[in-house]
């Protein structure tokens, strides 16, 4: 998903043994499955609590889960504490606030499908930070991903109004992820994934609390929304982010973002199958193109 070593900052070498390859891909596939399900969990949670409450509660649960593991509270380098705090803003507080508000205007399936464009944003940010032009294969993959993202969003943009607003919120979140993935990798390499994510989540809890606590006090839970929130916080905010930070440290930011090609399939199946959501044919075609672009970038990143 990124350029060769001469085009972007050096990334960790790809795994060379079958066992190492399996471990590397497990840290990509599992977050894709979890995050593909998270948009269904967000939609179900919104039945009980306002959007700002969804962000706060999921962050609080993720922080609580990681607090149970001693490794999460391990010390990190003093110079990385500020960066971990910044990660809490651009990986958690801001993008995770965008998705619940977006899902008030667009379906969970469409939200997940748009997330397949994450590698495009990660690669563009990586190239911009390096101030170097990506090589030709990567440019081709980016073009495919951008066209795919446009096709996914096209029906909603054509409708205008609230739907277009929801799509804009999702794209803003993906742009934030582009910076977050590139920041998370080096932090994970120096400190390990758990202590970095634990501190970042702590910052996000504090930042989202002023709006989130009142929403939590006004919430009205049932078993379905409650279980959805627990899964969203424990798995989507806790476990999945540890796996992605680990993948970014081992294989590089752009290669780690390959998990996004799993998200649209999972979110589409769950949204259509469990919530009877409708997705336009042109959006389905765009999702396929995004998956192709993400796969192409993943292959380019291993060369």
PDB file of C-alpha atoms in Angstrom:
ATOM      1  CA  UNK A   1       0.000   0.000   0.000  1.00  0.00           C
ATOM      2  CA  UNK A   2       2.970   2.306   0.122  1.00  0.00           C
ATOM      3  CA  UNK A   3       5.864   3.190  -2.056  1.00  0.00           C
ATOM      4  CA  UNK A   4       9.254   1.549  -2.225  1.00  0.00           C
ATOM      5  CA  UNK A   5      11.874   2.441   0.371  1.00  0.00           C
ATOM      6  CA  UNK A   6      13.345   5.120  -1.862  1.00  0.00           C
ATOM      7  CA  UNK A   7      10.002   6.897  -2.119  1.00  0.00           C
ATOM      8  CA  UNK A   8       8.820   6.933   1.501  1.00  0.00           C
ATOM      9  CA  UNK A   9      10.458   6.563   4.914  1.00  0.00           C
ATOM     10  CA  UNK A  10      11.707   2.988   5.461  1.00  0.00           C
ATOM     11  CA  UNK A  11       9.113   0.635   6.864  1.00  0.00           C
ATOM     12  CA  UNK A  12       9.788  -2.620   8.708  1.00  0.00           C
ATOM     13  CA  UNK A  13      10.757  -5.515   6.497  1.00  0.00           C
ATOM     14  CA  UNK A  14       7.927  -7.913   5.595  1.00  0.00           C
ATOM     15  CA  UNK A  15       7.715 -11.142   7.549  1.00  0.00           C
ATOM     16  CA  UNK A  16       9.813 -13.900   6.000  1.00  0.00           C
ATOM     17  CA  UNK A  17       8.649 -17.166   7.611  1.00  0.00           C
ATOM     18  CA  UNK A  18       5.187 -18.755   7.288  1.00  0.00           C
ATOM     19  CA  UNK A  19       4.551 -18.349  11.021  1.00  0.00           C
ATOM     20  CA  UNK A  20       5.586 -14.700  10.947  1.00  0.00           C
ATOM     21  CA  UNK A  21       3.413 -14.062   7.892  1.00  0.00           C
ATOM     22  CA  UNK A  22       0.453 -15.687   9.651  1.00  0.00           C
ATOM     23  CA  UNK A  23       0.981 -13.498  12.732  1.00  0.00           C
ATOM     24  CA  UNK A  24       1.280 -10.392  10.586  1.00  0.00           C
ATOM     25  CA  UNK A  25      -1.940 -11.087   8.710  1.00  0.00           C
ATOM     26  CA  UNK A  26      -3.819 -12.018  11.899  1.00  0.00           C
ATOM     27  CA  UNK A  27      -3.184  -8.479  13.188  1.00  0.00           C
ATOM     28  CA  UNK A  28      -4.745  -7.170   9.959  1.00  0.00           C
ATOM     29  CA  UNK A  29      -7.643  -9.588   9.424  1.00  0.00           C
ATOM     30  CA  UNK A  30      -9.006  -9.620  12.995  1.00  0.00           C
ATOM     31  CA  UNK A  31      -9.310  -5.813  13.286  1.00  0.00           C
ATOM     32  CA  UNK A  32     -11.009  -5.788   9.881  1.00  0.00           C
ATOM     33  CA  UNK A  33     -13.612  -8.267  11.123  1.00  0.00           C
ATOM     34  CA  UNK A  34     -14.121  -6.399  14.395  1.00  0.00           C
ATOM     35  CA  UNK A  35     -14.336  -2.949  12.824  1.00  0.00           C
ATOM     36  CA  UNK A  36     -16.548  -4.251  10.051  1.00  0.00           C
ATOM     37  CA  UNK A  37     -18.998  -5.235  12.795  1.00  0.00           C
ATOM     38  CA  UNK A  38     -18.559  -1.995  14.748  1.00  0.00           C
ATOM     39  CA  UNK A  39     -20.808   0.044  12.437  1.00  0.00           C
ATOM     40  CA  UNK A  40     -23.683  -2.301  13.215  1.00  0.00           C
ATOM     41  CA  UNK A  41     -22.883  -1.909  16.923  1.00  0.00           C
ATOM     42  CA  UNK A  42     -22.890   1.891  16.545  1.00  0.00           C
ATOM     43  CA  UNK A  43     -26.287   1.799  14.835  1.00  0.00           C
ATOM     44  CA  UNK A  44     -27.721  -0.397  17.586  1.00  0.00           C
ATOM     45  CA  UNK A  45     -26.202   1.764  20.331  1.00  0.00           C
ATOM     46  CA  UNK A  46     -27.761   4.895  18.814  1.00  0.00           C
ATOM     47  CA  UNK A  47     -31.141   3.389  19.656  1.00  0.00           C
ATOM     48  CA  UNK A  48     -30.323   4.004  23.329  1.00  0.00           C
ATOM     49  CA  UNK A  49     -27.894   6.925  23.554  1.00  0.00           C
ATOM     50  CA  UNK A  50     -27.008  10.119  21.696  1.00  0.00           C
ATOM     51  CA  UNK A  51     -23.991  10.130  19.323  1.00  0.00           C
ATOM     52  CA  UNK A  52     -21.675  11.968  21.705  1.00  0.00           C
ATOM     53  CA  UNK A  53     -22.508   9.357  24.337  1.00  0.00           C
ATOM     54  CA  UNK A  54     -21.602   6.511  21.993  1.00  0.00           C
ATOM     55  CA  UNK A  55     -18.096   7.931  21.568  1.00  0.00           C
ATOM     56  CA  UNK A  56     -17.572   8.528  25.273  1.00  0.00           C
ATOM     57  CA  UNK A  57     -18.886   5.167  26.473  1.00  0.00           C
ATOM     58  CA  UNK A  58     -17.024   3.087  23.888  1.00  0.00           C
ATOM     59  CA  UNK A  59     -13.806   4.933  24.734  1.00  0.00           C
ATOM     60  CA  UNK A  60     -14.381   4.490  28.455  1.00  0.00           C
ATOM     61  CA  UNK A  61     -15.020   0.756  28.051  1.00  0.00           C
ATOM     62  CA  UNK A  62     -11.931   0.330  25.866  1.00  0.00           C
ATOM     63  CA  UNK A  63      -9.833   2.194  28.438  1.00  0.00           C
ATOM     64  CA  UNK A  64     -11.245   0.050  31.247  1.00  0.00           C
ATOM     65  CA  UNK A  65     -10.509  -3.172  29.340  1.00  0.00           C
ATOM     66  CA  UNK A  66      -6.881  -2.215  28.729  1.00  0.00           C
ATOM     67  CA  UNK A  67      -6.521  -1.080  32.342  1.00  0.00           C
ATOM     68  CA  UNK A  68      -7.035  -4.712  33.392  1.00  0.00           C
ATOM     69  CA  UNK A  69      -3.772  -5.698  31.701  1.00  0.00           C
ATOM     70  CA  UNK A  70      -0.540  -4.711  33.496  1.00  0.00           C
ATOM     71  CA  UNK A  71       1.227  -4.276  30.156  1.00  0.00           C
ATOM     72  CA  UNK A  72      -1.127  -1.462  29.259  1.00  0.00           C
ATOM     73  CA  UNK A  73       0.058   0.634  32.189  1.00  0.00           C
ATOM     74  CA  UNK A  74       3.764   0.179  31.410  1.00  0.00           C
ATOM     75  CA  UNK A  75       5.890   3.299  31.097  1.00  0.00           C
ATOM     76  CA  UNK A  76       6.619   4.848  27.714  1.00  0.00           C
ATOM     77  CA  UNK A  77       9.458   7.143  26.670  1.00  0.00           C
ATOM     78  CA  UNK A  78       9.038  10.630  28.080  1.00  0.00           C
ATOM     79  CA  UNK A  79       9.316  12.194  24.648  1.00  0.00           C
ATOM     80  CA  UNK A  80       6.457  10.032  23.363  1.00  0.00           C
ATOM     81  CA  UNK A  81       3.884  11.062  25.954  1.00  0.00           C
ATOM     82  CA  UNK A  82       2.773  14.095  23.964  1.00  0.00           C
ATOM     83  CA  UNK A  83       2.541  12.011  20.802  1.00  0.00           C
ATOM     84  CA  UNK A  84       0.400   9.434  22.609  1.00  0.00           C
ATOM     85  CA  UNK A  85      -1.880  12.274  23.688  1.00  0.00           C
ATOM     86  CA  UNK A  86      -2.111  13.503  20.092  1.00  0.00           C
ATOM     87  CA  UNK A  87      -2.958   9.959  19.026  1.00  0.00           C
ATOM     88  CA  UNK A  88      -5.838  10.046  21.492  1.00  0.00           C
ATOM     89  CA  UNK A  89      -7.272  13.000  19.583  1.00  0.00           C
ATOM     90  CA  UNK A  90      -6.721  11.929  15.975  1.00  0.00           C
ATOM     91  CA  UNK A  91      -7.337   8.179  16.375  1.00  0.00           C
ATOM     92  CA  UNK A  92     -10.053   8.154  19.010  1.00  0.00           C
ATOM     93  CA  UNK A  93     -11.735  11.364  20.121  1.00  0.00           C
ATOM     94  CA  UNK A  94     -12.216  13.022  16.724  1.00  0.00           C
ATOM     95  CA  UNK A  95     -12.898  10.171  14.256  1.00  0.00           C
ATOM     96  CA  UNK A  96     -14.922   8.136  16.724  1.00  0.00           C
ATOM     97  CA  UNK A  97     -17.101  11.195  17.272  1.00  0.00           C
ATOM     98  CA  UNK A  98     -17.712  11.507  13.539  1.00  0.00           C
ATOM     99  CA  UNK A  99     -19.096   8.013  12.936  1.00  0.00           C
ATOM    100  CA  UNK A 100     -22.110   8.080  15.298  1.00  0.00           C
ATOM    101  CA  UNK A 101     -23.208  11.459  13.947  1.00  0.00           C
ATOM    102  CA  UNK A 102     -22.690  10.204  10.389  1.00  0.00           C
ATOM    103  CA  UNK A 103     -24.826   7.121  11.023  1.00  0.00           C
ATOM    104  CA  UNK A 104     -27.745   9.368  11.847  1.00  0.00           C
ATOM    105  CA  UNK A 105     -27.759  10.236   8.137  1.00  0.00           C
ATOM    106  CA  UNK A 106     -26.268   7.212   6.320  1.00  0.00           C
ATOM    107  CA  UNK A 107     -26.535   3.460   6.819  1.00  0.00           C
ATOM    108  CA  UNK A 108     -24.067   1.351   8.774  1.00  0.00           C
ATOM    109  CA  UNK A 109     -23.337  -0.608   5.570  1.00  0.00           C
ATOM    110  CA  UNK A 110     -22.394   2.536   3.641  1.00  0.00           C
ATOM    111  CA  UNK A 111     -20.291   3.794   6.551  1.00  0.00           C
ATOM    112  CA  UNK A 112     -18.312   0.573   6.606  1.00  0.00           C
ATOM    113  CA  UNK A 113     -17.929   0.550   2.835  1.00  0.00           C
ATOM    114  CA  UNK A 114     -16.474   4.056   2.831  1.00  0.00           C
ATOM    115  CA  UNK A 115     -13.912   2.904   5.391  1.00  0.00           C
ATOM    116  CA  UNK A 116     -12.370   0.750   2.680  1.00  0.00           C
ATOM    117  CA  UNK A 117     -10.811   4.012   1.465  1.00  0.00           C
ATOM    118  CA  UNK A 118      -8.678   4.244   4.642  1.00  0.00           C
ATOM    119  CA  UNK A 119      -5.497   2.938   2.932  1.00  0.00           C
ATOM    120  CA  UNK A 120      -5.818   5.713   0.342  1.00  0.00           C
ATOM    121  CA  UNK A 121      -5.732   8.375   3.064  1.00  0.00           C
ATOM    122  CA  UNK A 122      -2.900   6.622   4.928  1.00  0.00           C
ATOM    123  CA  UNK A 123      -0.778   6.402   1.798  1.00  0.00           C
ATOM    124  CA  UNK A 124      -1.416  10.021   0.786  1.00  0.00           C
ATOM    125  CA  UNK A 125      -0.442  11.216   4.271  1.00  0.00           C
ATOM    126  CA  UNK A 126       2.681   9.020   4.277  1.00  0.00           C
ATOM    127  CA  UNK A 127       3.760  10.443   0.921  1.00  0.00           C
ATOM    128  CA  UNK A 128       3.010  13.988   2.085  1.00  0.00           C
ATOM    129  CA  UNK A 129       5.013  13.598   5.278  1.00  0.00           C
ATOM    130  CA  UNK A 130       7.943  12.232   3.278  1.00  0.00           C
ATOM    131  CA  UNK A 131       7.530  14.963   0.629  1.00  0.00           C
ATOM    132  CA  UNK A 132       8.130  12.373  -2.061  1.00  0.00           C
ATOM    133  CA  UNK A 133       6.056  11.224  -4.963  1.00  0.00           C
ATOM    134  CA  UNK A 134       4.781   7.619  -4.749  1.00  0.00           C
ATOM    135  CA  UNK A 135       5.982   5.244  -7.431  1.00  0.00           C
ATOM    136  CA  UNK A 136       3.801   4.253 -10.384  1.00  0.00           C
ATOM    137  CA  UNK A 137       2.165   1.075  -8.948  1.00  0.00           C
ATOM    138  CA  UNK A 138       1.132   2.947  -5.816  1.00  0.00           C
ATOM    139  CA  UNK A 139      -0.255   5.852  -7.831  1.00  0.00           C
ATOM    140  CA  UNK A 140      -2.320   3.365  -9.831  1.00  0.00           C
ATOM    141  CA  UNK A 141      -3.668   1.762  -6.659  1.00  0.00           C
ATOM    142  CA  UNK A 142      -4.481   5.172  -5.202  1.00  0.00           C
ATOM    143  CA  UNK A 143      -6.373   6.123  -8.358  1.00  0.00           C
ATOM    144  CA  UNK A 144      -8.464   2.952  -8.130  1.00  0.00           C
ATOM    145  CA  UNK A 145      -9.207   3.572  -4.441  1.00  0.00           C
ATOM    146  CA  UNK A 146     -10.167   7.212  -5.002  1.00  0.00           C
ATOM    147  CA  UNK A 147     -12.531   6.307  -7.840  1.00  0.00           C
ATOM    148  CA  UNK A 148     -14.037   3.582  -5.661  1.00  0.00           C
ATOM    149  CA  UNK A 149     -14.606   5.981  -2.762  1.00  0.00           C
ATOM    150  CA  UNK A 150     -16.270   8.462  -5.109  1.00  0.00           C
ATOM    151  CA  UNK A 151     -18.613   5.777  -6.471  1.00  0.00           C
ATOM    152  CA  UNK A 152     -19.550   4.649  -2.942  1.00  0.00           C
ATOM    153  CA  UNK A 153     -20.421   8.201  -1.970  1.00  0.00           C
ATOM    154  CA  UNK A 154     -21.977   9.283  -5.295  1.00  0.00           C
ATOM    155  CA  UNK A 155     -25.616   8.274  -4.612  1.00  0.00           C
ATOM    156  CA  UNK A 156     -25.579  10.020  -1.240  1.00  0.00           C
ATOM    157  CA  UNK A 157     -23.857  13.122  -2.584  1.00  0.00           C
ATOM    158  CA  UNK A 158     -26.482  13.293  -5.301  1.00  0.00           C
ATOM    159  CA  UNK A 159     -29.202  13.380  -2.677  1.00  0.00           C
ATOM    160  CA  UNK A 160     -27.541  16.323  -0.951  1.00  0.00           C
ATOM    161  CA  UNK A 161     -28.652  17.553   2.456  1.00  0.00           C
ATOM    162  CA  UNK A 162     -28.121  15.357   5.487  1.00  0.00           C
ATOM    163  CA  UNK A 163     -26.828  12.357   3.557  1.00  0.00           C
ATOM    164  CA  UNK A 164     -24.023  14.389   1.994  1.00  0.00           C
ATOM    165  CA  UNK A 165     -23.265  15.804   5.443  1.00  0.00           C
ATOM    166  CA  UNK A 166     -22.951  12.296   6.873  1.00  0.00           C
ATOM    167  CA  UNK A 167     -20.577  11.263   4.096  1.00  0.00           C
ATOM    168  CA  UNK A 168     -18.490  14.365   4.746  1.00  0.00           C
ATOM    169  CA  UNK A 169     -18.167  13.410   8.414  1.00  0.00           C
ATOM    170  CA  UNK A 170     -16.972   9.930   7.453  1.00  0.00           C
ATOM    171  CA  UNK A 171     -14.356  11.301   5.053  1.00  0.00           C
ATOM    172  CA  UNK A 172     -13.114  13.694   7.754  1.00  0.00           C
ATOM    173  CA  UNK A 173     -12.709  10.718  10.089  1.00  0.00           C
ATOM    174  CA  UNK A 174     -10.772   8.774   7.448  1.00  0.00           C
ATOM    175  CA  UNK A 175      -8.433  11.729   6.890  1.00  0.00           C
ATOM    176  CA  UNK A 176      -7.757  11.747  10.640  1.00  0.00           C
ATOM    177  CA  UNK A 177      -7.031   8.014  10.494  1.00  0.00           C
ATOM    178  CA  UNK A 178      -4.511   8.739   7.744  1.00  0.00           C
ATOM    179  CA  UNK A 179      -2.397  10.736  10.185  1.00  0.00           C
ATOM    180  CA  UNK A 180      -3.082   8.402  13.115  1.00  0.00           C
ATOM    181  CA  UNK A 181      -1.794   5.272  11.372  1.00  0.00           C
ATOM    182  CA  UNK A 182       1.451   7.028  10.470  1.00  0.00           C
ATOM    183  CA  UNK A 183       1.899   8.225  14.047  1.00  0.00           C
ATOM    184  CA  UNK A 184       0.969   4.920  15.717  1.00  0.00           C
ATOM    185  CA  UNK A 185       3.617   2.774  14.005  1.00  0.00           C
ATOM    186  CA  UNK A 186       6.757   4.470  15.372  1.00  0.00           C
ATOM    187  CA  UNK A 187       5.172   4.829  18.819  1.00  0.00           C
ATOM    188  CA  UNK A 188       4.395   1.098  18.888  1.00  0.00           C
ATOM    189  CA  UNK A 189       7.927   0.218  17.816  1.00  0.00           C
ATOM    190  CA  UNK A 190       9.466   2.211  20.666  1.00  0.00           C
ATOM    191  CA  UNK A 191       6.991   1.468  23.447  1.00  0.00           C
ATOM    192  CA  UNK A 192       4.743  -1.476  22.521  1.00  0.00           C
ATOM    193  CA  UNK A 193       1.121  -1.225  21.466  1.00  0.00           C
ATOM    194  CA  UNK A 194      -0.734  -1.596  24.785  1.00  0.00           C
ATOM    195  CA  UNK A 195       0.812   1.288  26.785  1.00  0.00           C
ATOM    196  CA  UNK A 196       0.487   3.685  23.848  1.00  0.00           C
ATOM    197  CA  UNK A 197      -3.170   2.822  23.188  1.00  0.00           C
ATOM    198  CA  UNK A 198      -4.011   2.877  26.911  1.00  0.00           C
ATOM    199  CA  UNK A 199      -2.681   6.421  27.281  1.00  0.00           C
ATOM    200  CA  UNK A 200      -4.297   7.585  24.054  1.00  0.00           C
ATOM    201  CA  UNK A 201      -7.653   6.211  25.206  1.00  0.00           C
ATOM    202  CA  UNK A 202      -7.233   7.967  28.548  1.00  0.00           C
ATOM    203  CA  UNK A 203      -6.850  11.287  26.744  1.00  0.00           C
ATOM    204  CA  UNK A 204      -9.891  10.518  24.577  1.00  0.00           C
ATOM    205  CA  UNK A 205     -12.009   9.715  27.665  1.00  0.00           C
ATOM    206  CA  UNK A 206     -11.167  13.099  29.178  1.00  0.00           C
ATOM    207  CA  UNK A 207     -11.794  14.988  25.931  1.00  0.00           C
ATOM    208  CA  UNK A 208     -15.156  13.336  25.204  1.00  0.00           C
ATOM    209  CA  UNK A 209     -16.463  13.377  28.799  1.00  0.00           C
ATOM    210  CA  UNK A 210     -18.002  16.908  28.852  1.00  0.00           C
ATOM    211  CA  UNK A 211     -20.546  15.974  26.189  1.00  0.00           C
ATOM    212  CA  UNK A 212     -20.539  12.239  26.760  1.00  0.00           C
ATOM    213  CA  UNK A 213     -21.430  12.117  30.458  1.00  0.00           C
ATOM    214  CA  UNK A 214     -24.732  14.031  30.090  1.00  0.00           C
ATOM    215  CA  UNK A 215     -25.650  11.795  27.144  1.00  0.00           C
ATOM    216  CA  UNK A 216     -24.893   8.706  29.241  1.00  0.00           C
ATOM    217  CA  UNK A 217     -27.109   9.958  32.060  1.00  0.00           C
ATOM    218  CA  UNK A 218     -29.978  10.387  29.581  1.00  0.00           C
ATOM    219  CA  UNK A 219     -29.502   6.974  27.930  1.00  0.00           C
ATOM    220  CA  UNK A 220     -32.204   4.317  27.852  1.00  0.00           C
ATOM    221  CA  UNK A 221     -30.703   0.858  27.414  1.00  0.00           C
ATOM    222  CA  UNK A 222     -32.138  -2.482  26.413  1.00  0.00           C
ATOM    223  CA  UNK A 223     -30.253  -5.762  26.127  1.00  0.00           C
ATOM    224  CA  UNK A 224     -29.516  -5.327  22.416  1.00  0.00           C
ATOM    225  CA  UNK A 225     -28.112  -1.810  22.613  1.00  0.00           C
ATOM    226  CA  UNK A 226     -26.261  -2.637  25.826  1.00  0.00           C
ATOM    227  CA  UNK A 227     -24.509  -5.683  24.387  1.00  0.00           C
ATOM    228  CA  UNK A 228     -23.716  -3.725  21.224  1.00  0.00           C
ATOM    229  CA  UNK A 229     -22.044  -0.990  23.273  1.00  0.00           C
ATOM    230  CA  UNK A 230     -20.020  -3.510  25.270  1.00  0.00           C
ATOM    231  CA  UNK A 231     -18.803  -5.152  22.066  1.00  0.00           C
ATOM    232  CA  UNK A 232     -18.085  -1.779  20.481  1.00  0.00           C
ATOM    233  CA  UNK A 233     -16.011  -0.649  23.446  1.00  0.00           C
ATOM    234  CA  UNK A 234     -14.277  -3.863  24.440  1.00  0.00           C
ATOM    235  CA  UNK A 235     -13.541  -5.230  20.976  1.00  0.00           C
ATOM    236  CA  UNK A 236     -13.759  -2.274  18.599  1.00  0.00           C
ATOM    237  CA  UNK A 237     -12.023   0.283  20.825  1.00  0.00           C
ATOM    238  CA  UNK A 238      -9.839  -1.974  22.941  1.00  0.00           C
ATOM    239  CA  UNK A 239      -8.703  -5.166  21.222  1.00  0.00           C
ATOM    240  CA  UNK A 240      -8.826  -4.019  17.586  1.00  0.00           C
ATOM    241  CA  UNK A 241      -6.747  -0.895  18.184  1.00  0.00           C
ATOM    242  CA  UNK A 242      -4.050  -2.902  19.956  1.00  0.00           C
ATOM    243  CA  UNK A 243      -3.890  -5.246  16.970  1.00  0.00           C
ATOM    244  CA  UNK A 244      -3.720  -2.382  14.458  1.00  0.00           C
ATOM    245  CA  UNK A 245      -1.007  -0.543  16.402  1.00  0.00           C
ATOM    246  CA  UNK A 246       0.949  -3.804  16.548  1.00  0.00           C
ATOM    247  CA  UNK A 247       0.521  -4.288  12.800  1.00  0.00           C
ATOM    248  CA  UNK A 248       1.642  -0.707  12.122  1.00  0.00           C
ATOM    249  CA  UNK A 249       4.772  -1.261  14.175  1.00  0.00           C
ATOM    250  CA  UNK A 250       5.641  -4.583  12.582  1.00  0.00           C
ATOM    251  CA  UNK A 251       4.720  -3.953   8.969  1.00  0.00           C
ATOM    252  CA  UNK A 252       4.338  -0.209   8.520  1.00  0.00           C
ATOM    253  CA  UNK A 253       1.387   2.167   8.638  1.00  0.00           C
ATOM    254  CA  UNK A 254       0.148   1.674   5.105  1.00  0.00           C
ATOM    255  CA  UNK A 255       0.392  -2.110   5.135  1.00  0.00           C
ATOM    256  CA  UNK A 256      -1.460  -2.190   8.474  1.00  0.00           C
ATOM    257  CA  UNK A 257      -4.299  -0.190   6.937  1.00  0.00           C
ATOM    258  CA  UNK A 258      -4.932  -3.119   4.581  1.00  0.00           C
ATOM    259  CA  UNK A 259      -7.414  -4.293   7.228  1.00  0.00           C
ATOM    260  CA  UNK A 260      -9.786  -1.774   5.626  1.00  0.00           C
ATOM    261  CA  UNK A 261     -10.420  -4.077   2.664  1.00  0.00           C
ATOM    262  CA  UNK A 262     -12.202  -6.487   5.035  1.00  0.00           C
ATOM    263  CA  UNK A 263     -14.463  -3.879   6.614  1.00  0.00           C
ATOM    264  CA  UNK A 264     -16.871  -3.202   3.713  1.00  0.00           C
ATOM    265  CA  UNK A 265     -17.834  -6.850   3.211  1.00  0.00           C
ATOM    266  CA  UNK A 266     -18.539  -7.394   6.896  1.00  0.00           C
ATOM    267  CA  UNK A 267     -20.462  -4.134   7.323  1.00  0.00           C
ATOM    268  CA  UNK A 268     -22.462  -4.759   4.139  1.00  0.00           C
ATOM    269  CA  UNK A 269     -23.503  -8.288   5.136  1.00  0.00           C
ATOM    270  CA  UNK A 270     -24.485  -7.221   8.653  1.00  0.00           C
ATOM    271  CA  UNK A 271     -26.225  -4.002   7.604  1.00  0.00           C
ATOM    272  CA  UNK A 272     -28.268  -5.608   4.850  1.00  0.00           C
ATOM    273  CA  UNK A 273     -28.852  -8.900   6.645  1.00  0.00           C
ATOM    274  CA  UNK A 274     -29.688  -7.641  10.143  1.00  0.00           C
ATOM    275  CA  UNK A 275     -30.986  -4.111   9.592  1.00  0.00           C
ATOM    276  CA  UNK A 276     -32.533  -4.424   6.108  1.00  0.00           C
ATOM    277  CA  UNK A 277     -30.412  -1.533   4.817  1.00  0.00           C
ATOM    278  CA  UNK A 278     -30.327  -0.688   1.120  1.00  0.00           C
ATOM    279  CA  UNK A 279     -27.098  -0.021  -0.775  1.00  0.00           C
ATOM    280  CA  UNK A 280     -27.130   1.302  -4.347  1.00  0.00           C
ATOM    281  CA  UNK A 281     -25.513  -0.800  -7.064  1.00  0.00           C
ATOM    282  CA  UNK A 282     -23.032   1.958  -7.920  1.00  0.00           C
ATOM    283  CA  UNK A 283     -21.920   2.023  -4.264  1.00  0.00           C
ATOM    284  CA  UNK A 284     -21.364  -1.730  -4.358  1.00  0.00           C
ATOM    285  CA  UNK A 285     -19.196  -1.273  -7.462  1.00  0.00           C
ATOM    286  CA  UNK A 286     -17.266   1.456  -5.677  1.00  0.00           C
ATOM    287  CA  UNK A 287     -16.731  -0.792  -2.680  1.00  0.00           C
ATOM    288  CA  UNK A 288     -15.294  -3.482  -4.932  1.00  0.00           C
ATOM    289  CA  UNK A 289     -12.897  -0.927  -6.424  1.00  0.00           C
ATOM    290  CA  UNK A 290     -11.796   0.215  -2.960  1.00  0.00           C
ATOM    291  CA  UNK A 291     -11.096  -3.378  -1.981  1.00  0.00           C
ATOM    292  CA  UNK A 292      -9.095  -3.847  -5.175  1.00  0.00           C
ATOM    293  CA  UNK A 293      -7.144  -0.649  -4.515  1.00  0.00           C
ATOM    294  CA  UNK A 294      -6.412  -1.643  -0.916  1.00  0.00           C
ATOM    295  CA  UNK A 295      -5.231  -5.082  -2.009  1.00  0.00           C
ATOM    296  CA  UNK A 296      -3.044  -3.521  -4.708  1.00  0.00           C
ATOM    297  CA  UNK A 297      -1.485  -1.173  -2.147  1.00  0.00           C
ATOM    298  CA  UNK A 298      -0.874  -4.086   0.223  1.00  0.00           C
ATOM    299  CA  UNK A 299       0.978  -5.962  -2.509  1.00  0.00           C
ATOM    300  CA  UNK A 300       3.021  -2.879  -3.422  1.00  0.00           C
ATOM    301  CA  UNK A 301       3.985  -2.381   0.236  1.00  0.00           C
ATOM    302  CA  UNK A 302       5.545  -5.852   0.394  1.00  0.00           C
ATOM    303  CA  UNK A 303       7.861  -5.326  -2.563  1.00  0.00           C
TER     304      UNK A 303
END
